[in-house]
JSON list of C-alpha atoms in Angstrom, two decimals:
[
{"chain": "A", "resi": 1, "resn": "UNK", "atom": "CA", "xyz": [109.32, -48.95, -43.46]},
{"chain": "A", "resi": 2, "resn": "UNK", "atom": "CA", "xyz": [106.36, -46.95, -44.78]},
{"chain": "A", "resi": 3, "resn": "UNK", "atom": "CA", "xyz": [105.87, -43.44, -43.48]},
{"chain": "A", "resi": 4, "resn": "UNK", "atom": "CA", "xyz": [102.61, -41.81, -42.19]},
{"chain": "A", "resi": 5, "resn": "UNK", "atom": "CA", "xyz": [100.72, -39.95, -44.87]},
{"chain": "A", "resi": 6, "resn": "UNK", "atom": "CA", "xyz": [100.06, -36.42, -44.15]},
{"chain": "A", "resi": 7, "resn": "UNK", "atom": "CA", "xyz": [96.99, -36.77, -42.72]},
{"chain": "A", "resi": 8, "resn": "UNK", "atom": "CA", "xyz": [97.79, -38.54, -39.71]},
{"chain": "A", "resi": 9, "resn": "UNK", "atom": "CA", "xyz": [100.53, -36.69, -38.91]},
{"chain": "A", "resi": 10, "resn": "UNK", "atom": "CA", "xyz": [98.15, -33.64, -39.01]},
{"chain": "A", "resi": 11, "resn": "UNK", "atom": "CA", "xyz": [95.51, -35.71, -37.12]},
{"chain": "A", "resi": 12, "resn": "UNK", "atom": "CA", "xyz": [98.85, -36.80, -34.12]},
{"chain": "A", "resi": 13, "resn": "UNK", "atom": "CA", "xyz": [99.74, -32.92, -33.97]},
{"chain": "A", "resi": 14, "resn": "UNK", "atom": "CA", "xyz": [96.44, -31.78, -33.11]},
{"chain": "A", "resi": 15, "resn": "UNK", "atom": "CA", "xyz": [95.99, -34.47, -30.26]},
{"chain": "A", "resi": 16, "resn": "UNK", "atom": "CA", "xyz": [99.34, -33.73, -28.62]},
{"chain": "A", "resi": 17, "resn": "UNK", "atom": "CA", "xyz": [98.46, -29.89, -28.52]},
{"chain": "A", "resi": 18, "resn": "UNK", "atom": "CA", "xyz": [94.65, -30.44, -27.35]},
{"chain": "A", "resi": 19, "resn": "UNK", "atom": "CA", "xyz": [96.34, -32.20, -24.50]},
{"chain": "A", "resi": 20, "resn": "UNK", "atom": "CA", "xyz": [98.99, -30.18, -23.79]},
{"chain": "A", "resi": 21, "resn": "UNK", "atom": "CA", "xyz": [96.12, -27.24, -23.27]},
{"chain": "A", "resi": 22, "resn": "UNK", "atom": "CA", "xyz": [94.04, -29.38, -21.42]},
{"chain": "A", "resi": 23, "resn": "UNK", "atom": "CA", "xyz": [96.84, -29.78, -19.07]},
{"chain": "A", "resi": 24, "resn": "UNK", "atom": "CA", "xyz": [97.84, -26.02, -18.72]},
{"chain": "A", "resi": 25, "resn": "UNK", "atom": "CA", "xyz": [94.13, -25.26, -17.97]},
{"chain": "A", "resi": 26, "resn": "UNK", "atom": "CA", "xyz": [93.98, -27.47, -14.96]},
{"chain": "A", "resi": 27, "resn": "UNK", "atom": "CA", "xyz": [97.51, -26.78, -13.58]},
{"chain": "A", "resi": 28, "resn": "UNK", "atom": "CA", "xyz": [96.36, -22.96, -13.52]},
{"chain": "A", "resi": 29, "resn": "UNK", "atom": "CA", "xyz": [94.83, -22.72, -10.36]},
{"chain": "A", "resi": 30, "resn": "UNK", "atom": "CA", "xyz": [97.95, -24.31, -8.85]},
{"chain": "A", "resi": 31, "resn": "UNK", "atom": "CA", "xyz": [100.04, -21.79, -10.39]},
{"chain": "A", "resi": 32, "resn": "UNK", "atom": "CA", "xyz": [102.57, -20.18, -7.79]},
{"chain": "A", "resi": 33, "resn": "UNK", "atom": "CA", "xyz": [101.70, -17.27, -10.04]},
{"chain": "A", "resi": 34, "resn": "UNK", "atom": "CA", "xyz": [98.01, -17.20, -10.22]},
{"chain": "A", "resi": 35, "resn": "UNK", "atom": "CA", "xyz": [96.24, -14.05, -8.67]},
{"chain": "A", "resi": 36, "resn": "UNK", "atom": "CA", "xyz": [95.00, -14.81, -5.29]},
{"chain": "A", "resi": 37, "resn": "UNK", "atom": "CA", "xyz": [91.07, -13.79, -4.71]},
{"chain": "A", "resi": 38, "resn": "UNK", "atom": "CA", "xyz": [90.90, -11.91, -1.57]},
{"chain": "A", "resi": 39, "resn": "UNK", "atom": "CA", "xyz": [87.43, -11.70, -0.22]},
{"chain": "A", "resi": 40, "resn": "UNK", "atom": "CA", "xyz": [85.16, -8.46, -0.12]},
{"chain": "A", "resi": 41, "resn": "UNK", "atom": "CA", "xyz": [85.01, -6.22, 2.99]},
{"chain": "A", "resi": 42, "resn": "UNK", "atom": "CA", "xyz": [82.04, -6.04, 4.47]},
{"chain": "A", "resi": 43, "resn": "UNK", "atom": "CA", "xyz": [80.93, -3.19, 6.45]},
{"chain": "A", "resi": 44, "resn": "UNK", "atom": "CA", "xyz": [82.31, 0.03, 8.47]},
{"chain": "A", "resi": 45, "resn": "UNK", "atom": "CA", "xyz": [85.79, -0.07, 9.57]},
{"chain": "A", "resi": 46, "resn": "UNK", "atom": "CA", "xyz": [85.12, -1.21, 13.16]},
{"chain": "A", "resi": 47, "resn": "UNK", "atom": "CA", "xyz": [87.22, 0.13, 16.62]},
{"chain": "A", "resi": 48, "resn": "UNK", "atom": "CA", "xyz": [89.61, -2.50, 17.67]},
{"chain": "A", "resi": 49, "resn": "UNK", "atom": "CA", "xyz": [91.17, -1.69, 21.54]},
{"chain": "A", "resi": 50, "resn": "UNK", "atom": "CA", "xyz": [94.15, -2.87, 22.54]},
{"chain": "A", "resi": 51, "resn": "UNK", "atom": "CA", "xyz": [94.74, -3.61, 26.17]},
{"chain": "A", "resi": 52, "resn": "UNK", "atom": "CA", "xyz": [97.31, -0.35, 26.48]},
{"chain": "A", "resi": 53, "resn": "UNK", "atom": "CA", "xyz": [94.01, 1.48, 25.41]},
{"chain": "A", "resi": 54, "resn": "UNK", "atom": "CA", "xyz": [95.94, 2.21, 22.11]},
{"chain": "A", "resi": 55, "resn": "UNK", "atom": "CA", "xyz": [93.42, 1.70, 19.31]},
{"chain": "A", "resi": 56, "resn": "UNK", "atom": "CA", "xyz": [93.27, 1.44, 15.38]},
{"chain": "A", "resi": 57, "resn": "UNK", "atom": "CA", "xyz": [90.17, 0.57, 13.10]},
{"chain": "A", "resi": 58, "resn": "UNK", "atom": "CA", "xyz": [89.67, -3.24, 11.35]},
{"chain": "A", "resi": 59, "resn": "UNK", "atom": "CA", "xyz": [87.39, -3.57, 7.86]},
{"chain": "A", "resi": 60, "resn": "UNK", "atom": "CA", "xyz": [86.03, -7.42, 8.32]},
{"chain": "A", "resi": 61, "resn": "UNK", "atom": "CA", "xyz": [85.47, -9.76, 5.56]},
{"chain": "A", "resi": 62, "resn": "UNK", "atom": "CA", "xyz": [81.74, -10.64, 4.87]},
{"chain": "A", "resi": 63, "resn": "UNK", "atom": "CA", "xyz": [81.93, -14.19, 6.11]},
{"chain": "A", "resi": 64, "resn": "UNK", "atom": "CA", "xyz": [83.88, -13.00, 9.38]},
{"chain": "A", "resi": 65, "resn": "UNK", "atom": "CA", "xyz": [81.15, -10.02, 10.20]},
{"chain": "A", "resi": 66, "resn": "UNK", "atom": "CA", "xyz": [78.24, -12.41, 9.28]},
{"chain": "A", "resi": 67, "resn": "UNK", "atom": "CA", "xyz": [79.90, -15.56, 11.66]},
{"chain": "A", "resi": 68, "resn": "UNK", "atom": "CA", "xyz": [78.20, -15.23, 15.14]},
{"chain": "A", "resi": 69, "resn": "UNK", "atom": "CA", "xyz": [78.96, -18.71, 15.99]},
{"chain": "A", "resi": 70, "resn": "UNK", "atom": "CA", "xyz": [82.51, -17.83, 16.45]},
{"chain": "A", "resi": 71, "resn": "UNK", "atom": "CA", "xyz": [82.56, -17.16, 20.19]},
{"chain": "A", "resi": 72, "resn": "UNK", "atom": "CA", "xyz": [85.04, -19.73, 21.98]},
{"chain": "A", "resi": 73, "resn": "UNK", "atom": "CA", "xyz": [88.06, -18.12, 21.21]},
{"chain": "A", "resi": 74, "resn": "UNK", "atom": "CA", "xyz": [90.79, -17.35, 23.76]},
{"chain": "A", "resi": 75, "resn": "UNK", "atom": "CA", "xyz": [89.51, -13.49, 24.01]},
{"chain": "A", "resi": 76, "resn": "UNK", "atom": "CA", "xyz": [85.51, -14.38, 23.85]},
{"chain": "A", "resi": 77, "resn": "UNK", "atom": "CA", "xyz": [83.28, -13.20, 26.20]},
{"chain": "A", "resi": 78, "resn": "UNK", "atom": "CA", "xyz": [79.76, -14.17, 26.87]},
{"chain": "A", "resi": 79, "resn": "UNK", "atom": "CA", "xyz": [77.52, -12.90, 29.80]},
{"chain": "A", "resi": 80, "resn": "UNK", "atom": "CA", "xyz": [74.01, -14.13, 30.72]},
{"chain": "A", "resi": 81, "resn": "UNK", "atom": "CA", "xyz": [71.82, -12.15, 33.17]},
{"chain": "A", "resi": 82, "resn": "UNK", "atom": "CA", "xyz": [67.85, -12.96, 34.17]},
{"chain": "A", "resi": 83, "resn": "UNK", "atom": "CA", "xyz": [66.32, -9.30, 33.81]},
{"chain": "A", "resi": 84, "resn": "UNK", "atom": "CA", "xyz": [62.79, -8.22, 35.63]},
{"chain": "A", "resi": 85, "resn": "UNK", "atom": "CA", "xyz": [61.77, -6.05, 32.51]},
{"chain": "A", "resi": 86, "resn": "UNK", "atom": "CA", "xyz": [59.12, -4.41, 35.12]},
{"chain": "A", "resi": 87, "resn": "UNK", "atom": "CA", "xyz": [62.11, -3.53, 37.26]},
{"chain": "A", "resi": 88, "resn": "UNK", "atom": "CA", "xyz": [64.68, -2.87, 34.70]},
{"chain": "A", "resi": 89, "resn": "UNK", "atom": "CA", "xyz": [68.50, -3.44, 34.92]},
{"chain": "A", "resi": 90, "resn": "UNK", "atom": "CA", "xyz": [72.02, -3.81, 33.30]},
{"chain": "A", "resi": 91, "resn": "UNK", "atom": "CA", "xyz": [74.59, -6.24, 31.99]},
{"chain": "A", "resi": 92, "resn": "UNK", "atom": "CA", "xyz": [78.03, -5.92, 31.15]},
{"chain": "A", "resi": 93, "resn": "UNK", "atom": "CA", "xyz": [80.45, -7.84, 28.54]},
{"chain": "A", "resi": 94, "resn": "UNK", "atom": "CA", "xyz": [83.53, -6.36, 28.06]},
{"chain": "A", "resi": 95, "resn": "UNK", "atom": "CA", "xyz": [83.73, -2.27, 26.88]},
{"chain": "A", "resi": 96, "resn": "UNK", "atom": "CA", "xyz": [79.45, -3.04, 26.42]},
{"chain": "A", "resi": 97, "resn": "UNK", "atom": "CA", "xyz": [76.91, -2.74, 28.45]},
{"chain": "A", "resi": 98, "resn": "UNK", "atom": "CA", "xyz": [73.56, -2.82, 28.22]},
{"chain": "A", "resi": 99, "resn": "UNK", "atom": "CA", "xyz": [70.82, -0.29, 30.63]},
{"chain": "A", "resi": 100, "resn": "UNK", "atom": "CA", "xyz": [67.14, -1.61, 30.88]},
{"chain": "A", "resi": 101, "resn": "UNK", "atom": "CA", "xyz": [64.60, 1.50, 31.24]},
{"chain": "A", "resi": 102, "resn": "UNK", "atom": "CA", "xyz": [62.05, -0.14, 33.69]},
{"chain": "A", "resi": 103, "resn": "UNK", "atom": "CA", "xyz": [59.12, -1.47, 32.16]},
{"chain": "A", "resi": 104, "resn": "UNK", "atom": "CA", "xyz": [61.28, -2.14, 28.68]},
{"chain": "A", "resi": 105, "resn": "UNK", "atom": "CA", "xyz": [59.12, -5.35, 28.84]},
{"chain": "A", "resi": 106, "resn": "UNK", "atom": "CA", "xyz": [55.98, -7.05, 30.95]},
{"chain": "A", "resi": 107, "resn": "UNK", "atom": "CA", "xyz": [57.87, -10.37, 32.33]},
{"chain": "A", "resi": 108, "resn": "UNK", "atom": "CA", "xyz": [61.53, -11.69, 33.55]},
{"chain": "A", "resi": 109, "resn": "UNK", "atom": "CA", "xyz": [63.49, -12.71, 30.09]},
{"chain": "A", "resi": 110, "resn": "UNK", "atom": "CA", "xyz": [67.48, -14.01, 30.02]},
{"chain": "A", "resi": 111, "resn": "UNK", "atom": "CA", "xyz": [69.75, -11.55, 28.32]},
{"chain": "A", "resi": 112, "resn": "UNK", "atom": "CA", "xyz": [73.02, -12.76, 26.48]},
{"chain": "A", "resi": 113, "resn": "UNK", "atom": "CA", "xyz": [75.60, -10.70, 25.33]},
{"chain": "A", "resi": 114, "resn": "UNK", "atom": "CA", "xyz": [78.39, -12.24, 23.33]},
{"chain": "A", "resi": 115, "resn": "UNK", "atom": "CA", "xyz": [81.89, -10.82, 21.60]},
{"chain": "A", "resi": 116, "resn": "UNK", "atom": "CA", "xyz": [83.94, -12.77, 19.58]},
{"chain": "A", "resi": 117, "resn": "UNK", "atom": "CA", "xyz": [87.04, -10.70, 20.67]},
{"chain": "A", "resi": 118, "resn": "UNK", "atom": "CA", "xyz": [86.98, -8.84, 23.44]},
{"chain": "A", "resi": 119, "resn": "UNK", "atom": "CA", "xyz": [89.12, -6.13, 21.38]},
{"chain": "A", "resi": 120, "resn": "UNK", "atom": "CA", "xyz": [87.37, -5.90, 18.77]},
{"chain": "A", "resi": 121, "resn": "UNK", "atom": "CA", "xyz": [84.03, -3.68, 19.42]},
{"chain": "A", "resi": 122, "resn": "UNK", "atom": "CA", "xyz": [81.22, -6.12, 18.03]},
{"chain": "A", "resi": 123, "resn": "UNK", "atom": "CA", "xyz": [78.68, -7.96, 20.10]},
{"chain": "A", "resi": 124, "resn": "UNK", "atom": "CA", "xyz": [75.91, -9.88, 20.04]},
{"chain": "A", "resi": 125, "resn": "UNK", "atom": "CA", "xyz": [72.29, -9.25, 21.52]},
{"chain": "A", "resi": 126, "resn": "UNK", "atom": "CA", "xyz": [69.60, -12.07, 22.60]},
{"chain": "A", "resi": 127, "resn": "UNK", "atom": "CA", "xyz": [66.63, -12.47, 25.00]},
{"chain": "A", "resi": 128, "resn": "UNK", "atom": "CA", "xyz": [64.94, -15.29, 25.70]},
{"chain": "A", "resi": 129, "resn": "UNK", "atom": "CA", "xyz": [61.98, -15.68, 25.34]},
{"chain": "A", "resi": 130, "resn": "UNK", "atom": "CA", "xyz": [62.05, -14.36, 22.11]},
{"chain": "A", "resi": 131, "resn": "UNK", "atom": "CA", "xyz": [58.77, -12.45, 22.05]},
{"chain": "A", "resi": 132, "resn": "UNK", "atom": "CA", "xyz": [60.53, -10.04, 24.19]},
{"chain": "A", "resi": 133, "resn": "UNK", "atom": "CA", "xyz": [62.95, -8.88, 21.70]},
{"chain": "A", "resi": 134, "resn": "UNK", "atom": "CA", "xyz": [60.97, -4.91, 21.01]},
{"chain": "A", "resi": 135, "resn": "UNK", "atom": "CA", "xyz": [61.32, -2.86, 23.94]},
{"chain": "A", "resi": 136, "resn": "UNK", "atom": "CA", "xyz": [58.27, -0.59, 25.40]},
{"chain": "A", "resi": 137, "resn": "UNK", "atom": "CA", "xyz": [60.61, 1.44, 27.48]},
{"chain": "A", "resi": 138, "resn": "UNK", "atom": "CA", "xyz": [64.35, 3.07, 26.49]},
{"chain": "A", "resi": 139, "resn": "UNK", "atom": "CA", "xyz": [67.09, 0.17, 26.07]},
{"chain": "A", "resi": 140, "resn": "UNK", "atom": "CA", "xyz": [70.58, 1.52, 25.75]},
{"chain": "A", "resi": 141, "resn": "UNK", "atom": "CA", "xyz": [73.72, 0.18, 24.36]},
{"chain": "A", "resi": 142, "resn": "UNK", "atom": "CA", "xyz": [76.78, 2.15, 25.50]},
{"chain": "A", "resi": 143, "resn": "UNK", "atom": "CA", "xyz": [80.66, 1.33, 24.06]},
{"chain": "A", "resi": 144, "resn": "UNK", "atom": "CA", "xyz": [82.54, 2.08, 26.84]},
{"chain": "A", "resi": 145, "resn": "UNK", "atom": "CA", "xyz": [86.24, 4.06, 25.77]},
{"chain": "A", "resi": 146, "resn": "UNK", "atom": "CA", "xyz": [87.15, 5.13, 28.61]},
{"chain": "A", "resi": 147, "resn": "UNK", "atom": "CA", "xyz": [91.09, 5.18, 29.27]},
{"chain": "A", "resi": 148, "resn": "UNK", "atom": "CA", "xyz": [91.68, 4.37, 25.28]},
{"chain": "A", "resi": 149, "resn": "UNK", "atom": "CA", "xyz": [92.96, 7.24, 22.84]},
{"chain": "A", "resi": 150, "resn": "UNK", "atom": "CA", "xyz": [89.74, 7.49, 20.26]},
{"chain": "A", "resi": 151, "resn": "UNK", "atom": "CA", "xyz": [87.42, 10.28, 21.02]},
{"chain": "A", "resi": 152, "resn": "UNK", "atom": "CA", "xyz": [83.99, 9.53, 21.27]},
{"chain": "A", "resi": 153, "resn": "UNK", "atom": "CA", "xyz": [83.58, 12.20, 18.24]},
{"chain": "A", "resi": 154, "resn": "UNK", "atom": "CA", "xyz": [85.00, 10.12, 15.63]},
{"chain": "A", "resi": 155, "resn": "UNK", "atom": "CA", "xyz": [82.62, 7.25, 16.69]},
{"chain": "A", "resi": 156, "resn": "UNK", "atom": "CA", "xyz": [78.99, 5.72, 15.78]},
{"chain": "A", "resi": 157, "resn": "UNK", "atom": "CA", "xyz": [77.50, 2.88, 16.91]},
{"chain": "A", "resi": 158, "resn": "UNK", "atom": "CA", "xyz": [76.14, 0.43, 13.92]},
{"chain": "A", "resi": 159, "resn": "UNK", "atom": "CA", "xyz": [73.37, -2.31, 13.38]},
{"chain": "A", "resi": 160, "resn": "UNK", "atom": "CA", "xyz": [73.89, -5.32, 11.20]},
{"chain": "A", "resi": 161, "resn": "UNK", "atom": "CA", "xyz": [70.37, -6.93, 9.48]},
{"chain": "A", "resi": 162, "resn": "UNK", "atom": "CA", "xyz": [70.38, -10.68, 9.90]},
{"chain": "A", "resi": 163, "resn": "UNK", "atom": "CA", "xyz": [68.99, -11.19, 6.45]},
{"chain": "A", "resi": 164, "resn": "UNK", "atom": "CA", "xyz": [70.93, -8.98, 4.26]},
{"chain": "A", "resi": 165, "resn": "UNK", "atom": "CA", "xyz": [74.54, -8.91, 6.62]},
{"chain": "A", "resi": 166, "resn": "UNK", "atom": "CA", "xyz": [74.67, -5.06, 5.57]},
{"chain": "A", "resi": 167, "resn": "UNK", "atom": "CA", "xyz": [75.59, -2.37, 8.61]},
{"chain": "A", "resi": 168, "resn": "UNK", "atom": "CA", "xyz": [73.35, 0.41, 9.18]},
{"chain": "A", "resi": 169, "resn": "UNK", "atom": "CA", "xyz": [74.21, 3.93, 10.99]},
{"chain": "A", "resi": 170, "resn": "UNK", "atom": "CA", "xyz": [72.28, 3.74, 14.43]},
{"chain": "A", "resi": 171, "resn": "UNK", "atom": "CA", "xyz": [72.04, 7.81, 16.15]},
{"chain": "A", "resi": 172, "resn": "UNK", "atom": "CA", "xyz": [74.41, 7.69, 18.65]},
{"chain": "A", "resi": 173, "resn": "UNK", "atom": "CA", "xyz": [75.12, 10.15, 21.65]},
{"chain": "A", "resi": 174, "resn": "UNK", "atom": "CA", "xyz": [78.96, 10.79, 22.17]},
{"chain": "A", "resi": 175, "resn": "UNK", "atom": "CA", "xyz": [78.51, 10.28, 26.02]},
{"chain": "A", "resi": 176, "resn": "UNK", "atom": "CA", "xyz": [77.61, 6.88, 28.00]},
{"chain": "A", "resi": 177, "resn": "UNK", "atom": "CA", "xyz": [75.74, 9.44, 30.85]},
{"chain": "A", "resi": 178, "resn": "UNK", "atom": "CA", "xyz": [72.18, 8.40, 29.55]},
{"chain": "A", "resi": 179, "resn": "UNK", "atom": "CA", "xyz": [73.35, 5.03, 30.32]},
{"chain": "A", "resi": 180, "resn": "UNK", "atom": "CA", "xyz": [75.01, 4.92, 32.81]},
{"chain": "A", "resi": 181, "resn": "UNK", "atom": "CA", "xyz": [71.96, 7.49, 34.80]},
{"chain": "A", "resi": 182, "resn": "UNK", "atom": "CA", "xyz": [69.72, 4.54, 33.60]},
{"chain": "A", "resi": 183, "resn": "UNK", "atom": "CA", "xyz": [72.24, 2.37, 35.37]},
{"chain": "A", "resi": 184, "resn": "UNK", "atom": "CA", "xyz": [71.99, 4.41, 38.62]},
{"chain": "A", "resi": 185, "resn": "UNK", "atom": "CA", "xyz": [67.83, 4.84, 38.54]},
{"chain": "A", "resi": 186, "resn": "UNK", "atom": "CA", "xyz": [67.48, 0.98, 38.71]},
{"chain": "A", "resi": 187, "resn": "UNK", "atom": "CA", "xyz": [70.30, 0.01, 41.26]},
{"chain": "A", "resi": 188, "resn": "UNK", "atom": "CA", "xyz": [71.33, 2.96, 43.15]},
{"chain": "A", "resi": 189, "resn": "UNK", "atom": "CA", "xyz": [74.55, 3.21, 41.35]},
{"chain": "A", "resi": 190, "resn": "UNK", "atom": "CA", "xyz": [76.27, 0.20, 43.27]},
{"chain": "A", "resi": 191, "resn": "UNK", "atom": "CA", "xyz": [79.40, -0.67, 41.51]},
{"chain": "A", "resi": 192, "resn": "UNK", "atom": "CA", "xyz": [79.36, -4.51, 42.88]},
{"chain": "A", "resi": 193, "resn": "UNK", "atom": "CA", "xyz": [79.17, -7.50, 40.28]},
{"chain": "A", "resi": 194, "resn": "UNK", "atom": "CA", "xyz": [80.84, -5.38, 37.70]},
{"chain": "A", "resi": 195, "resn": "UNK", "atom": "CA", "xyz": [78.34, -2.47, 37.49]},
{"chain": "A", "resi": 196, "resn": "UNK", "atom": "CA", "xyz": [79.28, 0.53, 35.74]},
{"chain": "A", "resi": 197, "resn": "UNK", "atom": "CA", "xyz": [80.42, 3.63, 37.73]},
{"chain": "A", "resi": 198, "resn": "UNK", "atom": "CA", "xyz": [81.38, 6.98, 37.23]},
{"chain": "A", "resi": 199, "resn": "UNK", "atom": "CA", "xyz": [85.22, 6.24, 36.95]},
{"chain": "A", "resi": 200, "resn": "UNK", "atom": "CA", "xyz": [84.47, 3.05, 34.83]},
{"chain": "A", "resi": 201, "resn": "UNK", "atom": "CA", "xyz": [82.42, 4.56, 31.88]},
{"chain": "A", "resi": 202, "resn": "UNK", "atom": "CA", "xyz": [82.91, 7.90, 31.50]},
{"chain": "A", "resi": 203, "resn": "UNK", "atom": "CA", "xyz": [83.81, 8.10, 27.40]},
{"chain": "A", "resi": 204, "resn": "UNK", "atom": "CA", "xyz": [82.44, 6.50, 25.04]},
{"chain": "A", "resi": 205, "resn": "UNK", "atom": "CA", "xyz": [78.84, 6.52, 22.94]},
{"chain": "A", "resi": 206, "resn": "UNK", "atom": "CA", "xyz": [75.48, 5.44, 23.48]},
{"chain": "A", "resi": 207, "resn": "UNK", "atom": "CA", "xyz": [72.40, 4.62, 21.33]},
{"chain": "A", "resi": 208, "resn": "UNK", "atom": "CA", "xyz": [68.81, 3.49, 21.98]},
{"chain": "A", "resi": 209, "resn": "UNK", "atom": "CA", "xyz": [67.66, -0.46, 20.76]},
{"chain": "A", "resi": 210, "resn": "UNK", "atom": "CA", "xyz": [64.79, -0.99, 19.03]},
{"chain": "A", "resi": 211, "resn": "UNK", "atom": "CA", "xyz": [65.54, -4.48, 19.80]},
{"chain": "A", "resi": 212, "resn": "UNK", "atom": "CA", "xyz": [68.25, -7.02, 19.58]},
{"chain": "A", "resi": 213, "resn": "UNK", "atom": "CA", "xyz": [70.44, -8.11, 17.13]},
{"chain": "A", "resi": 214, "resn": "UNK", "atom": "CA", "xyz": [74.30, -7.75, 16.35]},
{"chain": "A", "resi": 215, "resn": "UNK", "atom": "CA", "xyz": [75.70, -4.37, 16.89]},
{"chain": "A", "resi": 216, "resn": "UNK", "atom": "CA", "xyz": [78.86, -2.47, 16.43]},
{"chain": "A", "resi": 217, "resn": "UNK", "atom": "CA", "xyz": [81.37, 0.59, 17.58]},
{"chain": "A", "resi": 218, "resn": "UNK", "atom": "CA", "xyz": [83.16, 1.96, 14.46]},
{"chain": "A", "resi": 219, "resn": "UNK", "atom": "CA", "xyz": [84.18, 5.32, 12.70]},
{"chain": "A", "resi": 220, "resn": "UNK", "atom": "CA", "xyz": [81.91, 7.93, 12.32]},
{"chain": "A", "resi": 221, "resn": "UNK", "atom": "CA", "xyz": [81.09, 9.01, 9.04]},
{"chain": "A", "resi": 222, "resn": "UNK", "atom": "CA", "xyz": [81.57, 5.73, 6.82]}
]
């Protein structure tokens, strides 16, 4: 029996270990011991309020502060109210609600306020029609906290931009009165079809909208 020359040995050697690497690169990923990527936070750590009133602070993941479509979970909330902008007026989803100065806009528009979670202090902001989205008179946006164990100190209130998903620092009052006097001038302060009252909001913080867009309660200071 003639034996293989050195050559081809040296040529069979070289296969068997090119494929025996090729195979080690693509079992990698599969590796029970391959790192795991964790995706990047994105954004202040927000106020999440539990329904004791305890409370604790959440950092979201880019895609899960950028998801707005998100909103049929078992603790979503979504409110709808037709608003005379002559008139003004108020609408309420969850530990948010929103106080039209009157004459924040010329015509009646459909206001939608939308939170993911209910505990988690994020929501959503849309008129329709569009064009009415830039207010002429003070809108405000106050996080209710009343009955929870944050004080309204330690909190800000926080815009995300659409088009780059990065949070920005809104000025915030640590009080929901401006609101919640808004509230009063354009209803009398009835506290029928959820309407705030003085028992119902009394903590929390408050900022004035430019216009709409997705907005946030988190820790001061981030």
């Amino acid at each position: 029996m003639r034996r293989p020359n050195g050559t081809y040995v040296r040529h069979l050697v070289a296969l068997i270990l090119a494929a025996s690497f090729s195979v080690a690169l693509e079992g990698c990923g599969e590796a029970p011991t391959a790192p795991v990527r964790e995706e990047v936070v994105s954004g202040p750590p927000l106020l999440v309020v539990s329904a004791d009133g305890t409370t604790n602070f959440q950092r979201l993941t880019a895609t899960a502060a950028a998801d707005t479509a998100d909103t049929t979970g078992s603790r979503a909330l979504k409110v709808s109210k037709t608003i005379d902008g002559a008139l003004g007026g108020w609408v309420r989803c969850g530990r948010y609600f929103l106080a039209f100065s009157p004459g924040a806009f010329d015509t009646v528009g459909t206001v939608t306020m939308s939170m993911p979670d209910s505990t988690l202090m994020m929501v959503d902001l849309e008129i329709e029609p569009a064009r009415l989205n830039g207010f002429k008179a003070p809108v405000y946006l106050a996080a209710n906290t009343t009955d929870t164990d944050v004080p309204s100190d330690s909190l800000a209130m926080y815009w995300m931009d659409p088009k780059s998903g990065t949070w920005t620092d809104v000025t915030s009052a640590k009080t929901v009165t401006s609101a919640t006097d808004c509230v009063t001038q354009v209803d009398g302060g009835l506290t029928g079809d959820g309407s705030p009252d003085s028992n119902w909001a009394s903590l929390g913080v408050t900022s004035v909208l430019p216009h709409f867009s997705r907005y946030s309660t988190g820790k001061a200071g981030w």
